[in-house]
mmCIF file of C-alpha atoms in Angstrom:
data_model
loop_
_atom_site.group_PDB
_atom_site.id
_atom_site.type_symbol
_atom_site.label_atom_id
_atom_site.label_comp_id
_atom_site.label_asym_id
_atom_site.label_seq_id
_atom_site.Cartn_x
_atom_site.Cartn_y
_atom_site.Cartn_z
ATOM 1 C CA UNK A 146 -14.451 -31.424 -82.350
ATOM 2 C CA UNK A 147 -11.884 -32.820 -83.983
ATOM 3 C CA UNK A 148 -9.114 -34.998 -83.069
ATOM 4 C CA UNK A 149 -6.891 -32.743 -82.298
ATOM 5 C CA UNK A 150 -4.662 -34.172 -79.327
ATOM 6 C CA UNK A 151 -2.705 -31.345 -77.604
ATOM 7 C CA UNK A 152 -0.360 -33.624 -75.814
ATOM 8 C CA UNK A 153 0.684 -35.661 -78.312
ATOM 9 C CA UNK A 154 3.684 -33.975 -79.624
ATOM 10 C CA UNK A 155 4.615 -32.985 -75.845
ATOM 11 C CA UNK A 156 6.877 -35.272 -73.822
ATOM 12 C CA UNK A 157 6.091 -37.967 -71.745
ATOM 13 C CA UNK A 158 4.803 -37.216 -68.392
ATOM 14 C CA UNK A 159 3.529 -39.102 -65.495
ATOM 15 C CA UNK A 160 -0.067 -38.518 -64.703
ATOM 16 C CA UNK A 161 -1.913 -37.176 -61.081
ATOM 17 C CA UNK A 162 -4.623 -36.416 -60.476
ATOM 18 C CA UNK A 163 -6.606 -32.837 -60.778
ATOM 19 C CA UNK A 164 -10.270 -33.309 -59.844
ATOM 20 C CA UNK A 165 -13.170 -30.196 -59.607
ATOM 21 C CA UNK A 166 -15.630 -28.396 -57.485
ATOM 22 C CA UNK A 167 -17.073 -26.314 -60.467
ATOM 23 C CA UNK A 168 -17.349 -28.844 -63.816
ATOM 24 C CA UNK A 169 -16.753 -33.043 -64.632
ATOM 25 C CA UNK A 170 -14.446 -34.102 -66.818
ATOM 26 C CA UNK A 171 -15.979 -35.104 -69.643
ATOM 27 C CA UNK A 172 -19.082 -32.642 -68.935
ATOM 28 C CA UNK A 173 -20.202 -29.126 -70.365
ATOM 29 C CA UNK A 174 -18.654 -25.909 -68.250
ATOM 30 C CA UNK A 175 -21.333 -24.347 -66.365
ATOM 31 C CA UNK A 176 -22.461 -20.715 -67.535
ATOM 32 C CA UNK A 177 -19.859 -18.907 -64.512
ATOM 33 C CA UNK A 178 -17.739 -20.831 -66.622
ATOM 34 C CA UNK A 179 -18.468 -19.124 -70.332
ATOM 35 C CA UNK A 180 -17.123 -15.256 -71.914
ATOM 36 C CA UNK A 181 -19.077 -12.805 -70.123
ATOM 37 C CA UNK A 182 -19.290 -12.164 -74.074
ATOM 38 C CA UNK A 183 -22.018 -14.884 -73.919
ATOM 39 C CA UNK A 184 -25.346 -14.159 -73.073
ATOM 40 C CA UNK A 185 -24.927 -15.977 -69.100
ATOM 41 C CA UNK A 186 -21.188 -16.211 -69.239
ATOM 42 C CA UNK A 187 -19.124 -14.941 -65.593
ATOM 43 C CA UNK A 188 -14.997 -15.562 -67.064
ATOM 44 C CA UNK A 189 -14.665 -17.500 -63.710
ATOM 45 C CA UNK A 190 -12.217 -19.589 -63.573
ATOM 46 C CA UNK A 191 -12.773 -23.174 -62.125
ATOM 47 C CA UNK A 192 -12.046 -24.683 -58.393
ATOM 48 C CA UNK A 193 -9.447 -26.715 -59.110
ATOM 49 C CA UNK A 194 -7.770 -29.357 -57.116
ATOM 50 C CA UNK A 195 -4.408 -32.281 -56.959
ATOM 51 C CA UNK A 196 -3.152 -35.106 -56.014
ATOM 52 C CA UNK A 197 -0.067 -37.375 -55.951
ATOM 53 C CA UNK A 198 1.704 -35.652 -57.642
ATOM 54 C CA UNK A 199 5.123 -36.749 -58.706
ATOM 55 C CA UNK A 200 8.042 -36.818 -56.366
ATOM 56 C CA UNK A 201 10.708 -33.969 -57.279
ATOM 57 C CA UNK A 202 7.992 -30.923 -58.387
ATOM 58 C CA UNK A 203 8.747 -28.047 -56.990
ATOM 59 C CA UNK A 204 6.229 -25.685 -58.522
ATOM 60 C CA UNK A 205 3.413 -26.438 -60.859
ATOM 61 C CA UNK A 206 1.778 -23.999 -63.815
ATOM 62 C CA UNK A 207 -2.242 -24.424 -64.869
ATOM 63 C CA UNK A 208 -2.981 -23.895 -68.382
ATOM 64 C CA UNK A 209 -6.679 -23.919 -70.218
ATOM 65 C CA UNK A 210 -6.618 -24.933 -74.145
ATOM 66 C CA UNK A 211 -9.336 -24.782 -76.300
ATOM 67 C CA UNK A 212 -7.734 -27.004 -79.235
ATOM 68 C CA UNK A 213 -11.136 -26.572 -81.357
ATOM 69 C CA UNK A 214 -11.499 -23.328 -81.815
ATOM 70 C CA UNK A 215 -11.116 -21.800 -85.292
ATOM 71 C CA UNK A 216 -7.602 -20.734 -85.398
ATOM 72 C CA UNK A 217 -4.913 -23.001 -86.404
ATOM 73 C CA UNK A 218 -3.826 -23.075 -82.986
ATOM 74 C CA UNK A 219 -6.656 -23.338 -80.916
ATOM 75 C CA UNK A 220 -7.192 -20.693 -78.403
ATOM 76 C CA UNK A 221 -5.335 -20.497 -74.629
ATOM 77 C CA UNK A 222 -8.411 -19.329 -71.911
ATOM 78 C CA UNK A 223 -5.663 -19.655 -68.924
ATOM 79 C CA UNK A 224 -2.278 -19.622 -68.291
ATOM 80 C CA UNK A 225 -0.550 -19.264 -64.883
ATOM 81 C CA UNK A 226 2.633 -20.200 -63.767
ATOM 82 C CA UNK A 227 5.239 -20.481 -60.503
ATOM 83 C CA UNK A 228 2.316 -22.002 -58.045
ATOM 84 C CA UNK A 229 4.097 -23.020 -54.709
ATOM 85 C CA UNK A 230 4.787 -26.809 -54.813
ATOM 86 C CA UNK A 231 3.026 -26.106 -51.130
ATOM 87 C CA UNK A 232 -0.206 -25.363 -53.449
ATOM 88 C CA UNK A 233 -2.801 -27.894 -54.432
ATOM 89 C CA UNK A 234 -5.552 -25.923 -55.488
ATOM 90 C CA UNK A 235 -7.620 -23.477 -56.651
ATOM 91 C CA UNK A 236 -9.877 -21.276 -55.698
ATOM 92 C CA UNK A 237 -12.558 -21.015 -58.161
ATOM 93 C CA UNK A 238 -12.594 -16.778 -59.757
ATOM 94 C CA UNK A 239 -8.254 -17.316 -58.946
ATOM 95 C CA UNK A 240 -7.551 -16.539 -62.701
ATOM 96 C CA UNK A 241 -10.414 -12.900 -62.382
ATOM 97 C CA UNK A 242 -8.396 -9.162 -63.224
ATOM 98 C CA UNK A 243 -6.093 -8.885 -60.095
ATOM 99 C CA UNK A 244 -5.355 -13.267 -59.521
ATOM 100 C CA UNK A 245 -6.428 -12.606 -55.875
ATOM 101 C CA UNK A 246 -6.963 -16.211 -55.994
ATOM 102 C CA UNK A 247 -3.481 -17.206 -56.698
ATOM 103 C CA UNK A 248 -0.637 -17.965 -54.623
ATOM 104 C CA UNK A 249 1.996 -15.584 -53.534
ATOM 105 C CA UNK A 250 4.523 -15.511 -56.823
ATOM 106 C CA UNK A 251 2.208 -16.861 -58.739
ATOM 107 C CA UNK A 252 1.334 -15.342 -61.531
ATOM 108 C CA UNK A 253 -1.407 -15.397 -64.931
ATOM 109 C CA UNK A 254 0.111 -14.821 -68.843
ATOM 110 C CA UNK A 255 -2.101 -12.931 -70.787
ATOM 111 C CA UNK A 256 -3.862 -15.601 -72.517
ATOM 112 C CA UNK A 257 -5.149 -15.061 -77.035
ATOM 113 C CA UNK A 258 -7.523 -12.351 -75.985
ATOM 114 C CA UNK A 259 -4.507 -10.346 -74.490
ATOM 115 C CA UNK A 260 -5.656 -10.112 -71.299
ATOM 116 C CA UNK A 261 -3.755 -11.640 -68.015
ATOM 117 C CA UNK A 262 -7.145 -13.550 -66.658
ATOM 118 C CA UNK A 263 -9.295 -16.483 -67.253
ATOM 119 C CA UNK A 264 -11.463 -16.027 -70.444
ATOM 120 C CA UNK A 265 -14.021 -18.217 -70.537
ATOM 121 C CA UNK A 266 -15.672 -20.581 -73.464
ATOM 122 C CA UNK A 267 -17.046 -19.300 -75.871
ATOM 123 C CA UNK A 268 -17.195 -21.685 -78.920
ATOM 124 C CA UNK A 269 -19.420 -20.083 -82.379
ATOM 125 C CA UNK A 270 -22.343 -20.299 -82.950
ATOM 126 C CA UNK A 271 -23.163 -24.024 -84.732
ATOM 127 C CA UNK A 272 -19.423 -25.298 -84.605
ATOM 128 C CA UNK A 273 -19.276 -27.824 -82.681
ATOM 129 C CA UNK A 274 -18.491 -28.473 -79.386
ATOM 130 C CA UNK A 275 -14.757 -27.795 -77.601
ATOM 131 C CA UNK A 276 -12.818 -29.143 -75.850
ATOM 132 C CA UNK A 277 -11.584 -27.181 -73.131
ATOM 133 C CA UNK A 278 -7.655 -29.580 -71.620
ATOM 134 C CA UNK A 279 -8.423 -27.924 -67.718
ATOM 135 C CA UNK A 280 -4.050 -29.062 -67.241
ATOM 136 C CA UNK A 281 -2.374 -29.353 -63.599
ATOM 137 C CA UNK A 282 1.135 -29.635 -64.689
ATOM 138 C CA UNK A 283 4.294 -30.488 -61.774
ATOM 139 C CA UNK A 284 7.235 -28.763 -63.095
ATOM 140 C CA UNK A 285 11.209 -29.374 -61.476
ATOM 141 C CA UNK A 286 11.999 -25.965 -61.311
ATOM 142 C CA UNK A 287 10.341 -23.385 -58.786
ATOM 143 C CA UNK A 288 10.436 -20.723 -61.426
ATOM 144 C CA UNK A 289 9.498 -21.408 -64.647
ATOM 145 C CA UNK A 290 11.579 -18.159 -65.643
ATOM 146 C CA UNK A 291 9.080 -16.576 -68.060
ATOM 147 C CA UNK A 292 8.394 -13.203 -68.272
ATOM 148 C CA UNK A 293 4.554 -11.733 -66.431
ATOM 149 C CA UNK A 294 4.096 -10.982 -70.809
ATOM 150 C CA UNK A 295 5.092 -14.018 -71.945
ATOM 151 C CA UNK A 296 2.004 -15.849 -74.371
ATOM 152 C CA UNK A 297 1.651 -19.180 -73.355
ATOM 153 C CA UNK A 298 2.538 -21.055 -76.180
ATOM 154 C CA UNK A 299 5.680 -19.793 -74.865
ATOM 155 C CA UNK A 300 5.501 -20.999 -70.926
ATOM 156 C CA UNK A 301 4.097 -24.291 -72.750
ATOM 157 C CA UNK A 302 7.527 -24.595 -74.644
ATOM 158 C CA UNK A 303 9.854 -23.468 -71.676
ATOM 159 C CA UNK A 304 7.230 -25.815 -69.970
ATOM 160 C CA UNK A 305 8.918 -29.220 -71.921
ATOM 161 C CA UNK A 306 11.381 -29.741 -70.252
ATOM 162 C CA UNK A 307 10.888 -29.517 -67.242
ATOM 163 C CA UNK A 308 7.546 -31.548 -66.476
ATOM 164 C CA UNK A 309 7.419 -34.880 -63.935
ATOM 165 C CA UNK A 310 3.483 -34.606 -64.348
ATOM 166 C CA UNK A 311 0.653 -34.016 -65.962
ATOM 167 C CA UNK A 312 -3.356 -34.246 -64.357
ATOM 168 C CA UNK A 313 -5.839 -33.710 -67.082
ATOM 169 C CA UNK A 314 -9.425 -32.355 -67.009
ATOM 170 C CA UNK A 315 -11.619 -32.134 -69.939
ATOM 171 C CA UNK A 316 -14.945 -29.658 -70.251
ATOM 172 C CA UNK A 317 -16.870 -29.212 -73.442
ATOM 173 C CA UNK A 318 -18.614 -26.460 -74.415
ATOM 174 C CA UNK A 319 -20.580 -25.425 -77.399
ATOM 175 C CA UNK A 320 -23.306 -23.094 -78.441
ATOM 176 C CA UNK A 321 -25.919 -24.011 -80.549
ATOM 177 C CA UNK A 322 -26.362 -22.253 -84.147
#
């Protein structure tokens, strides 16, 4: 695991709370949150609930990012945007192929596997533990204005000037050698 901090160069933001019935902060993903390419993996996005977002929040975006992937740029597992400010929970599986668990108006961007859905953990065997930053971003705009086919990196760049707050939960995964 590297010391790479994905927030080190981003603007400061207020913190608020995100919890999950699927994973505990600092704990390992369950098999459902592993990639379907891993034995037992099912590519099921985690259940998320959040509270305490800053005043002025007009929408949310949710991202799942692995900075420890051996790519030089990490790996984006999920990105969903334009979640209305009235929504404070996503059910487990919201990030399926159809985004059926997302609220009206929200959409998923293609992850680094180029699928507009959640893709589970699949750290290379023997690569050591990976961290998965599950982040709810509170934004000062109702719509972030990126096209649905944009990358999560473009979403992040566009959000940088609109983030009021950030709620972070970190999951882990490792595939033995």
